Amino acid sequence: MAMVVFPFKHAILRRLGCVLLLAAVAAPETLLGQVNGSGVFIDPEKGRQDWRVDFNVTGNQIESIITNWGSVGNGNGSINQAGVWPRGTGHGHIHEMTGIVVSRVQDAQGQDVILVSDGYGASSDAADIDPFTNVRWKYQPVPGYFNREADNPEIANSRNPDSWPASWPDRGPEWDGAWNGYFGLNQFNADQEVFYVMDDLSNTEYTYYPVEGQTDGGLGLQVRVRLFQWSQALAKDIIFMQYEVSNIGDQTYTTDLRDKPIIFGGYTDVNPSGSGASDDAAGFDSDVDIVWGWSGTGQGTWPQFRDIAPGYVGWKFLESPGITGDLIDNDADGLVDESRDNDAGEFVFGPCGRYSEPKEHWSGDEDCDWNPLLDDVGTDGIGPDQDGYPGPDADGTEGNGRPDQGEPNFGRLDNDESDQVGLTSFYGPSFGTVDIHNEETIWPNIQPGFFDEPIQQQNQIWIFGSGPFSLPPDRTQRFSTSFVFGANEIAMFRSAQVAQRIFDSDYRFATPPRQPRLRAIPGDGRVTLIWDDLAEFSRDPIYGTDFQGYRILKSTDPQFT
């Protein structure tokens, strides 16, 4: 326990609204439910509209309200809370964005219909609401993945243990009271990580039933979503978003545009100059898998911080579906037909990795980067030299000499082991001309190979896609994306390049010590700060235990700008 006392005059404290920030300084299972064929947990619960909550991410220079029904931004909320950059300016660059999954299927009457699974909620009308149940035909959050009993419920996030449920539906009891991290039990690689699960079963607009014998709607998808932010200098203008899309129904979706094709993408009301501005401009680059926008006049419409230029905002695919059986190097990384779903395979000697150098390796580790000395920590992702180590894995995977799902640099945690198709379409029409509530207008504009040069100097929306891809029952496809910002086009593309490098390194790079939990106790003419020693024992994934000391900052500005 550490303590410091600040002398304050109460009148000054009230008048200036002084804000205190404490930061640590670094030196130079067993699952309770079903796991599908891709090794992803499938929750037996269905999404429920009454479990909807939102949260404001503030892990770096990007701040934004997000929802647990699949949107970045909330069209029914404040227009200055979505995609704000730089943080604290109120310069909202995104009205609302949602990941979408689109397919053309046949309904119960044999008619072709277009289904769009999305979390877009900007419209308050009844266009996408069941008139009998008042449930929106949208993604709904699966219960149990945040603390609903908290005073102010919010999406489960790594910074706030009060947001975590007492037990996680997808984890065993050893995870109770611990963070359900992407990198493992109580693993805090990112400065801020957010996690929720949703499904599309409440979309009963059409008589298409993906689960045999049931009246559930949608495409029969359950989606696990994580967002990551790092405050590290190179990553401070990036927010990462990862989607694991699982087919929990009985229908088979294919790459054949004539037979239940399925495409992943995004629908975004983007505001490079501010809400309602009519000078939006946009571009795309299918080689870099990115779309981006800027102010055509170079002027923002925000009333505050007018001296800060609008800058550039981009949306980039980091990982798209992998095609594992066509004997083609789809992502031009030197590896053919990689997969993140396979097991260790056989211990062999032969060529592996992008340079095809022969060496001993497990055949399932296609890029040969799994290191038994460092990575053989078991399926819970945590080893003896890491914070919060609970002991050896009960399933015997820790130290067994072979890679297992859940370990670093293998399978779902090895981002290079996927043969990706990338960005396959982009359209930037005028706002209001292609409405997500009218599914028939989405389908032709998200077809593979449809790249339309957007008309500039107008209020735009973005529609972009990746696919089609294969998604049979009991399988998962993964999509990793990012929003990137920069003061100009060069800086934005630099952020995009950094985002790709971070992703290709499995998100593992030097991180600061864990942020202490701070309490401020007012006194007579003073404020006493008390914090715990969590930072002093935290471990960096690259440099190990590297805590050096604390830095205490005092500011009259809540955002420390």
XYZ file of C-alpha atoms in Angstrom:
561
model
C 0.000 0.000 0.000
C 1.332 3.423 -0.948
C 0.160 6.872 0.065
C 0.832 10.480 -0.817
C -0.756 13.654 0.587
C -1.520 16.669 -1.597
C -2.223 20.009 0.091
C -5.270 21.688 -1.453
C -7.454 24.658 -0.732
C -11.033 23.376 -0.910
C -12.288 26.459 -2.778
C -9.627 26.008 -5.435
C -10.415 22.294 -5.720
C -14.088 23.014 -6.294
C -13.525 25.884 -8.697
C -10.908 24.266 -10.905
C -12.253 20.717 -10.735
C -8.757 19.357 -10.265
C -8.217 15.841 -11.536
C -5.574 13.405 -10.332
C -3.984 10.663 -12.402
C -1.677 7.946 -11.137
C 0.334 5.806 -13.526
C 2.977 3.163 -12.963
C 6.224 3.608 -14.894
C 8.101 0.765 -16.550
C 11.861 0.474 -16.727
C 14.065 1.036 -20.032
C -10.175 -26.126 -18.559
C -12.355 -27.240 -18.479
C -15.343 -25.534 -20.118
C -18.860 -25.766 -18.763
C -20.557 -25.956 -22.165
C -20.048 -27.012 -25.727
C -16.892 -26.307 -27.724
C -17.394 -26.386 -31.494
C -15.213 -27.872 -34.202
C -13.112 -24.695 -34.304
C -12.368 -24.869 -30.574
C -14.719 -21.970 -29.755
C -17.149 -22.095 -26.839
C -20.824 -21.951 -27.871
C -23.083 -20.603 -25.143
C -26.440 -22.423 -24.889
C -28.168 -19.182 -23.819
C -29.844 -16.961 -26.401
C -29.298 -13.230 -26.761
C -31.707 -10.987 -24.866
C -32.545 -7.357 -25.513
C -32.932 -6.606 -21.793
C -29.209 -7.347 -21.296
C -28.106 -4.433 -23.478
C -25.484 -2.096 -21.980
C -22.865 0.232 -23.368
C -19.433 1.474 -22.318
C -17.010 4.269 -23.159
C -13.546 3.009 -24.134
C -10.718 5.405 -23.255
C -7.593 3.242 -23.421
C -5.584 5.603 -25.632
C -6.111 8.680 -27.828
C -9.356 7.195 -29.206
C -12.449 7.308 -27.032
C -15.813 5.986 -28.102
C -19.059 4.685 -26.766
C -19.564 1.049 -27.764
C -22.464 -1.353 -27.214
C -22.705 -5.065 -26.470
C -25.008 -5.519 -29.449
C -22.269 -4.924 -31.984
C -21.855 -1.225 -32.628
C -19.100 1.323 -32.263
C -21.036 4.474 -31.505
C -24.710 4.514 -30.654
C -26.973 6.362 -33.050
C -29.452 6.993 -30.273
C -26.776 8.514 -28.019
C -24.518 11.545 -28.165
C -23.083 12.318 -31.601
C -19.860 13.492 -29.953
C -19.141 10.190 -28.167
C -18.338 7.948 -31.133
C -14.879 7.636 -32.604
C -13.605 10.704 -30.762
C -10.031 11.598 -31.703
C -7.950 13.003 -30.163
C -9.426 11.996 -26.821
C -10.968 14.858 -24.889
C -11.739 17.032 -27.919
C -15.299 15.853 -28.549
C -14.381 15.441 -32.227
C -16.607 12.464 -33.027
C -15.619 10.961 -36.392
C -18.121 8.078 -36.446
C -21.852 8.391 -35.928
C -22.219 4.621 -35.763
C -20.506 1.545 -37.182
C -21.611 -2.084 -37.043
C -20.047 -5.279 -38.262
C -22.472 -7.072 -40.579
C -22.855 -10.602 -41.926
C -24.920 -10.862 -45.111
C -26.326 -13.842 -47.006
C -28.896 -14.637 -49.680
C -31.066 -17.574 -48.592
C -34.482 -19.061 -49.287
C -37.324 -18.528 -46.826
C -39.939 -21.114 -45.855
C -41.934 -20.248 -48.990
C -38.924 -20.874 -51.248
C -38.389 -17.201 -52.025
C -34.927 -15.648 -52.163
C -34.393 -13.156 -49.330
C -31.402 -11.138 -48.183
C -30.577 -11.433 -44.488
C -28.333 -8.862 -42.790
C -27.182 -9.575 -39.239
C -26.174 -6.266 -37.675
C -26.205 -4.130 -34.540
C -27.056 -0.806 -36.145
C -29.473 1.187 -34.016
C -29.446 4.764 -35.263
C -33.057 4.717 -36.412
C -35.707 5.076 -33.720
C -38.560 4.084 -36.032
C -40.214 0.670 -36.277
C -38.402 -0.406 -39.440
C -36.462 -3.201 -37.733
C -38.595 -3.976 -34.677
C -40.963 -6.904 -34.181
C -44.412 -5.251 -33.867
C -45.643 -7.916 -31.456
C -42.673 -8.334 -29.082
C -40.988 -4.920 -29.489
C -37.671 -6.773 -29.877
C -35.336 -5.352 -32.500
C -34.358 -7.564 -35.416
C -30.731 -7.051 -34.486
C -27.891 -8.686 -32.611
C -28.694 -9.143 -28.926
C -26.182 -9.712 -26.086
C -25.917 -13.207 -24.624
C -26.534 -12.993 -20.832
C -23.845 -13.605 -18.245
C -20.816 -11.771 -19.627
C -20.951 -8.665 -17.417
C -21.946 -7.857 -13.849
C -25.609 -6.934 -14.149
C -25.838 -6.288 -10.390
C -23.274 -3.482 -10.409
C -24.441 0.014 -9.460
C -23.701 1.173 -12.999
C -23.594 -1.925 -15.226
C -21.190 -1.733 -18.148
C -19.656 -4.117 -20.670
C -17.015 -6.344 -19.069
C -13.649 -4.653 -19.396
C -10.189 -5.379 -18.047
C -9.839 -2.110 -16.123
C -12.893 -2.553 -13.912
C -13.226 -5.800 -11.910
C -16.688 -4.612 -10.830
C -17.800 -5.109 -14.441
C -16.921 -8.830 -14.389
C -19.590 -11.438 -13.600
C -19.165 -13.592 -10.497
C -18.464 -16.516 -12.827
C -17.964 -16.652 -16.581
C -20.375 -18.821 -18.615
C -17.522 -20.033 -20.838
C -15.023 -20.792 -18.073
C -14.564 -23.129 -15.118
C -14.567 -22.085 -11.445
C -10.823 -21.345 -11.412
C -11.679 -18.244 -13.491
C -14.158 -16.885 -10.902
C -13.162 -13.372 -9.883
C -10.480 -13.268 -12.621
C -10.321 -11.455 -15.927
C -11.490 -13.583 -18.868
C -8.717 -12.305 -21.126
C -8.100 -13.088 -24.765
C -4.504 -13.917 -23.826
C -5.484 -16.137 -20.893
C -6.555 -16.142 -17.263
C -5.850 -12.738 -15.685
C -3.685 -11.758 -18.656
C -3.679 -7.976 -19.136
C -1.682 -7.551 -22.317
C -3.723 -4.562 -23.505
C -4.143 -1.301 -21.589
C -7.870 -1.786 -22.094
C -9.668 -4.931 -23.265
C -13.437 -5.324 -23.685
C -15.348 -8.598 -24.127
C -18.950 -9.534 -24.912
C -20.951 -12.200 -26.750
C -24.032 -11.704 -28.954
C -26.229 -13.615 -31.418
C -28.672 -12.849 -34.245
C -31.468 -15.292 -33.324
C -33.990 -12.506 -32.585
C -34.009 -11.410 -36.250
C -37.363 -12.992 -37.138
C -38.235 -10.560 -39.933
C -38.249 -13.397 -42.472
C -39.472 -16.996 -42.334
C -35.957 -18.376 -42.501
C -35.114 -20.725 -39.651
C -31.411 -21.594 -39.349
C -31.941 -24.049 -36.479
C -33.948 -27.085 -37.526
C -37.225 -27.497 -35.635
C -37.038 -24.052 -33.984
C -38.383 -20.619 -34.863
C -35.157 -18.749 -34.142
C -34.295 -16.275 -36.862
C -31.239 -14.592 -38.275
C -28.497 -16.632 -39.894
C -27.917 -18.706 -36.758
C -24.776 -16.865 -35.662
C -23.162 -16.392 -32.254
C -20.379 -13.787 -32.205
C -17.663 -13.290 -29.590
C -16.323 -9.730 -29.704
C -13.198 -8.229 -28.174
C -11.792 -4.719 -28.414
C -8.205 -3.811 -27.516
C -6.445 -0.505 -26.916
C -2.801 0.230 -26.131
C -1.559 3.619 -24.936
C 1.975 2.870 -26.137
C 3.159 5.647 -28.448
C 3.036 3.649 -31.677
C -0.454 2.251 -30.953
C -2.105 5.267 -29.349
C -4.208 6.105 -32.449
C -5.547 2.576 -33.015
C -8.482 0.599 -31.650
C -8.535 -3.127 -32.480
C -11.789 -5.075 -32.901
C -11.939 -8.853 -33.185
C -15.003 -10.911 -34.149
C -15.325 -14.697 -33.870
C -18.388 -15.592 -35.955
C -19.738 -19.089 -35.194
C -22.461 -20.959 -37.049
C -24.705 -22.376 -34.310
C -27.445 -23.462 -36.728
C -27.891 -26.313 -39.172
C -27.453 -24.407 -42.445
C -24.239 -24.544 -44.474
C -22.991 -21.236 -45.884
C -20.674 -21.409 -48.863
C -18.362 -19.471 -51.170
C -20.781 -20.109 -54.063
C -22.756 -16.934 -54.813
C -25.649 -19.158 -55.985
C -25.866 -21.305 -52.855
C -26.166 -19.538 -49.465
C -23.091 -17.343 -49.874
C -22.027 -15.429 -46.780
C -20.046 -12.180 -46.557
C -18.668 -10.297 -43.563
C -18.322 -6.539 -43.638
C -19.217 -3.223 -42.096
C -21.859 -0.506 -42.379
C -20.682 2.873 -41.120
C -22.105 6.359 -40.924
C -18.748 8.087 -40.926
C -18.206 11.735 -39.977
C -14.636 12.803 -40.833
C -15.677 16.455 -40.381
C -18.344 15.993 -37.727
C -21.983 14.953 -37.660
C -24.009 15.939 -40.702
C -21.100 17.518 -42.566
C -21.456 17.490 -46.357
C -17.750 17.497 -47.235
C -16.956 13.823 -46.561
C -14.288 12.331 -48.813
C -13.200 8.677 -48.966
C -10.742 6.295 -50.571
C -9.853 2.598 -50.496
C -6.880 0.316 -51.140
C -7.645 -3.382 -51.579
C -3.935 -4.267 -51.450
C -3.666 -2.810 -47.940
C -7.231 -3.903 -47.029
C -8.232 -0.419 -45.893
C -10.906 2.229 -46.489
C -10.428 5.764 -45.183
C -12.055 9.173 -45.010
C -11.197 12.822 -44.490
C -12.700 16.296 -44.607
C -12.789 17.568 -48.176
C -12.546 21.148 -46.980
C -10.162 20.468 -44.114
C -12.622 22.080 -41.719
C -14.485 20.385 -38.888
C -17.993 21.268 -37.736
C -17.296 20.727 -34.048
C -17.806 23.857 -31.925
C -14.842 23.170 -29.633
C -11.080 22.822 -30.216
C -11.391 24.426 -33.638
C -7.621 24.743 -33.854
C -7.285 20.934 -34.113
C -7.738 19.809 -37.742
C -10.195 16.935 -38.413
C -7.462 14.524 -39.488
C -8.016 11.167 -41.234
C -9.927 8.068 -40.099
C -9.433 4.599 -41.584
C -10.973 1.144 -41.149
C -8.644 -1.772 -41.884
C -8.965 -5.542 -42.141
C -6.140 -7.180 -40.204
C -7.518 -10.703 -40.536
C -10.304 -11.951 -42.766
C -11.575 -15.492 -43.379
C -9.008 -18.089 -44.271
C -9.426 -20.497 -47.169
C -7.707 -23.670 -46.059
C -8.251 -26.076 -48.954
C -7.530 -24.357 -52.274
C -3.725 -24.871 -52.327
C -3.346 -21.101 -52.931
C -1.389 -18.581 -50.867
C -4.343 -16.172 -50.678
C -2.633 -13.655 -48.399
C 0.785 -13.778 -50.120
C 2.671 -14.538 -46.901
C 4.615 -17.518 -48.252
C 2.363 -20.055 -46.490
C -0.383 -22.110 -48.137
C -3.686 -23.166 -46.556
C -2.862 -22.211 -42.960
C -5.520 -22.845 -40.303
C -6.108 -21.583 -36.763
C -8.429 -24.493 -35.920
C -6.032 -27.434 -36.194
C -4.328 -29.335 -33.383
C -0.578 -29.841 -32.960
C -0.408 -32.533 -35.634
C 2.770 -34.598 -35.940
C 6.323 -33.767 -34.889
C 8.181 -33.603 -38.198
C 11.334 -32.319 -39.847
C 10.770 -30.234 -42.935
C 10.216 -26.761 -44.398
C 8.025 -24.352 -42.474
C 7.514 -20.654 -42.026
C 7.387 -18.030 -44.737
C 10.999 -18.758 -45.754
C 10.427 -22.536 -45.890
C 13.520 -23.332 -43.860
C 13.615 -26.996 -42.838
C 13.538 -27.607 -39.089
C 11.922 -29.796 -36.463
C 8.418 -28.585 -35.653
C 4.837 -29.627 -35.024
C 3.022 -29.774 -38.352
C 0.073 -27.786 -36.962
C 2.393 -24.871 -36.190
C 2.671 -23.762 -39.820
C 4.843 -20.714 -39.202
C 7.166 -22.469 -36.729
C 7.018 -19.781 -34.042
C 5.772 -21.852 -31.074
C 8.626 -22.073 -28.539
C 8.296 -24.902 -25.964
C 10.551 -23.035 -23.510
C 8.263 -19.987 -23.433
C 4.875 -20.956 -24.843
C 4.085 -24.377 -23.325
C 1.850 -22.818 -20.637
C -1.312 -24.878 -21.205
C -4.798 -24.062 -22.460
C -5.434 -21.371 -19.831
C -2.629 -19.269 -21.344
C -0.850 -18.576 -18.063
C 2.455 -19.995 -16.822
C 4.314 -20.187 -13.486
C 6.181 -16.907 -13.995
C 3.057 -14.827 -14.670
C 0.760 -12.775 -12.417
C -2.116 -14.709 -10.872
C -0.810 -18.180 -11.791
C -3.357 -20.684 -10.367
C -1.260 -23.821 -10.817
C -0.851 -26.396 -13.615
C -3.734 -26.876 -16.043
C -6.112 -29.590 -14.950
C -6.188 -31.007 -18.496
C -2.451 -31.717 -18.440
C -1.605 -29.392 -21.332
C 0.933 -27.307 -19.414
C 4.479 -28.514 -20.095
C 3.355 -31.418 -22.293
C 5.873 -30.565 -25.024
C 3.316 -29.891 -27.755
C 1.294 -26.800 -28.755
C -2.323 -26.607 -27.599
C -5.134 -24.163 -28.341
C -4.946 -21.327 -25.824
C -1.138 -21.160 -25.833
C 0.794 -18.245 -27.369
C 1.977 -18.485 -30.977
C -0.360 -21.321 -31.884
C -3.822 -21.750 -33.354
C -6.338 -19.083 -32.420
C -3.593 -17.030 -30.705
C -1.292 -17.157 -33.742
C -2.616 -14.601 -36.179
C -0.285 -15.670 -38.997
C -1.875 -19.123 -39.217
C -4.715 -18.067 -41.520
C -4.882 -17.853 -45.336
C -6.886 -14.655 -45.712
C -9.006 -13.198 -48.535
C -8.918 -9.550 -47.391
C -11.049 -6.589 -48.480
C -13.233 -7.611 -51.440
C -15.657 -4.671 -51.823
C -16.199 -0.997 -50.943
C -19.003 1.466 -51.643
C -19.351 5.012 -50.319
C -22.845 6.226 -51.287
C -24.586 9.377 -50.161
C -26.212 9.167 -46.733
C -29.800 7.916 -46.979
C -29.496 6.217 -50.379
C -28.590 2.743 -49.091
C -30.396 2.004 -45.837
C -29.394 -0.941 -43.685
C -33.105 -1.428 -42.916
C -33.593 -2.249 -46.616
C -31.558 -5.421 -46.994
C -32.098 -5.638 -50.755
C -30.047 -2.456 -51.217
C -27.097 -3.881 -49.249
C -26.602 -7.083 -51.243
C -25.513 -5.717 -54.661
C -23.130 -3.243 -53.032
C -21.198 -5.803 -50.992
C -20.543 -8.297 -53.798
C -16.917 -9.435 -54.200
C -15.069 -7.219 -56.650
C -17.490 -4.303 -56.309
C -15.251 -1.283 -55.773
C -16.948 1.996 -56.561
C -15.090 5.297 -56.570
C -17.106 7.370 -54.090
C -18.539 10.744 -55.015
C -16.614 13.218 -52.879
C -17.831 16.278 -51.000
C -21.047 14.727 -49.691
C -22.405 13.173 -46.497
C -21.247 9.568 -46.987
C -21.755 6.147 -45.500
C -19.378 3.220 -45.963
C -20.296 -0.335 -46.953
C -17.407 -2.792 -47.229
C -17.028 -6.539 -47.289
C -14.812 -9.604 -47.200
C -15.959 -12.821 -48.791
C -17.736 -14.921 -49.633
C -16.376 -17.463 -47.207
C -17.300 -20.922 -46.025
C -19.123 -21.355 -42.709
C -20.549 -24.853 -42.153
C -22.408 -25.759 -38.961
C -20.311 -26.057 -35.809
C -17.518 -23.886 -37.210
C -16.092 -20.398 -36.638
C -14.525 -17.763 -38.878
C -12.413 -14.956 -37.408
C -12.229 -11.314 -38.407
C -9.787 -8.838 -36.926
C -10.223 -5.179 -37.790
C -9.131 -1.766 -36.585
C -10.006 1.897 -36.677
C -6.892 4.009 -37.239
C -6.448 7.775 -37.029
C -3.831 10.298 -38.064
C -3.372 14.047 -38.385
C -2.875 13.588 -42.134
C -2.956 10.793 -44.703
C 0.665 9.796 -44.094
C 0.121 9.544 -40.331
C -3.094 7.539 -40.812
C -1.361 5.050 -43.114
C 1.486 4.816 -40.619
C -1.040 3.882 -37.933
C -2.510 1.278 -40.303
C 0.934 -0.233 -40.888
C 1.598 -0.330 -37.153
C -1.782 -1.977 -36.555
C -0.920 -4.745 -39.010
C 2.499 -5.298 -37.453
C 1.027 -5.479 -33.956
C -1.571 -7.966 -35.147
C 1.027 -10.059 -36.991
C 3.009 -10.176 -33.742
C -0.061 -11.653 -32.019
C -0.645 -8.344 -30.206
C 2.379 -9.083 -28.046
C 4.713 -6.154 -27.436
C 6.097 -4.214 -24.503
C 3.366 -3.000 -22.143
C 3.415 -0.766 -19.046
C 2.887 -2.229 -15.576
C -0.708 -2.816 -14.469
C -2.510 0.396 -13.518
C -2.964 0.635 -9.733
C -6.414 1.140 -8.231
C -6.414 4.623 -6.742
C -8.537 6.157 -3.969
C -8.642 9.856 -3.147
C -9.629 10.713 0.441
C -10.509 14.385 1.058
C -9.224 15.983 4.257
C -8.880 19.376 5.851
C -6.995 21.388 3.237
C -5.554 18.271 1.663
C -6.315 15.178 -0.407
C -4.756 11.832 0.506
C -4.118 9.334 -2.295
C -3.915 5.608 -1.533
C -3.151 2.919 -4.098
C -2.342 -0.783 -4.139
C 0.921 -2.466 -5.166
C -0.512 -4.321 -8.178
C 1.868 -2.577 -10.595
C 4.962 -3.599 -8.664
C 4.420 -7.285 -9.382
C 2.972 -7.104 -12.901
C 4.850 -8.740 -15.748
C 5.600 -7.483 -19.251
C 5.263 -10.215 -21.941
C 8.626 -9.209 -23.431
C 10.756 -7.791 -20.613
C 9.289 -9.644 -17.639
C 8.941 -7.841 -14.307
C 10.093 -4.322 -15.173
C 8.370 -2.029 -12.670
C 10.445 1.033 -11.810
C 8.281 3.569 -10.018
C 5.189 5.768 -10.005
C 4.409 9.023 -11.759
C 1.705 11.240 -10.268
C 0.140 13.964 -12.393
C -2.244 16.722 -11.361
C -4.346 18.607 -13.890
C -7.350 20.903 -14.114
C -8.292 19.186 -17.402
C -10.153 15.857 -17.025
C -8.578 14.488 -20.231
C -5.005 15.633 -19.442
C -4.731 17.202 -22.909
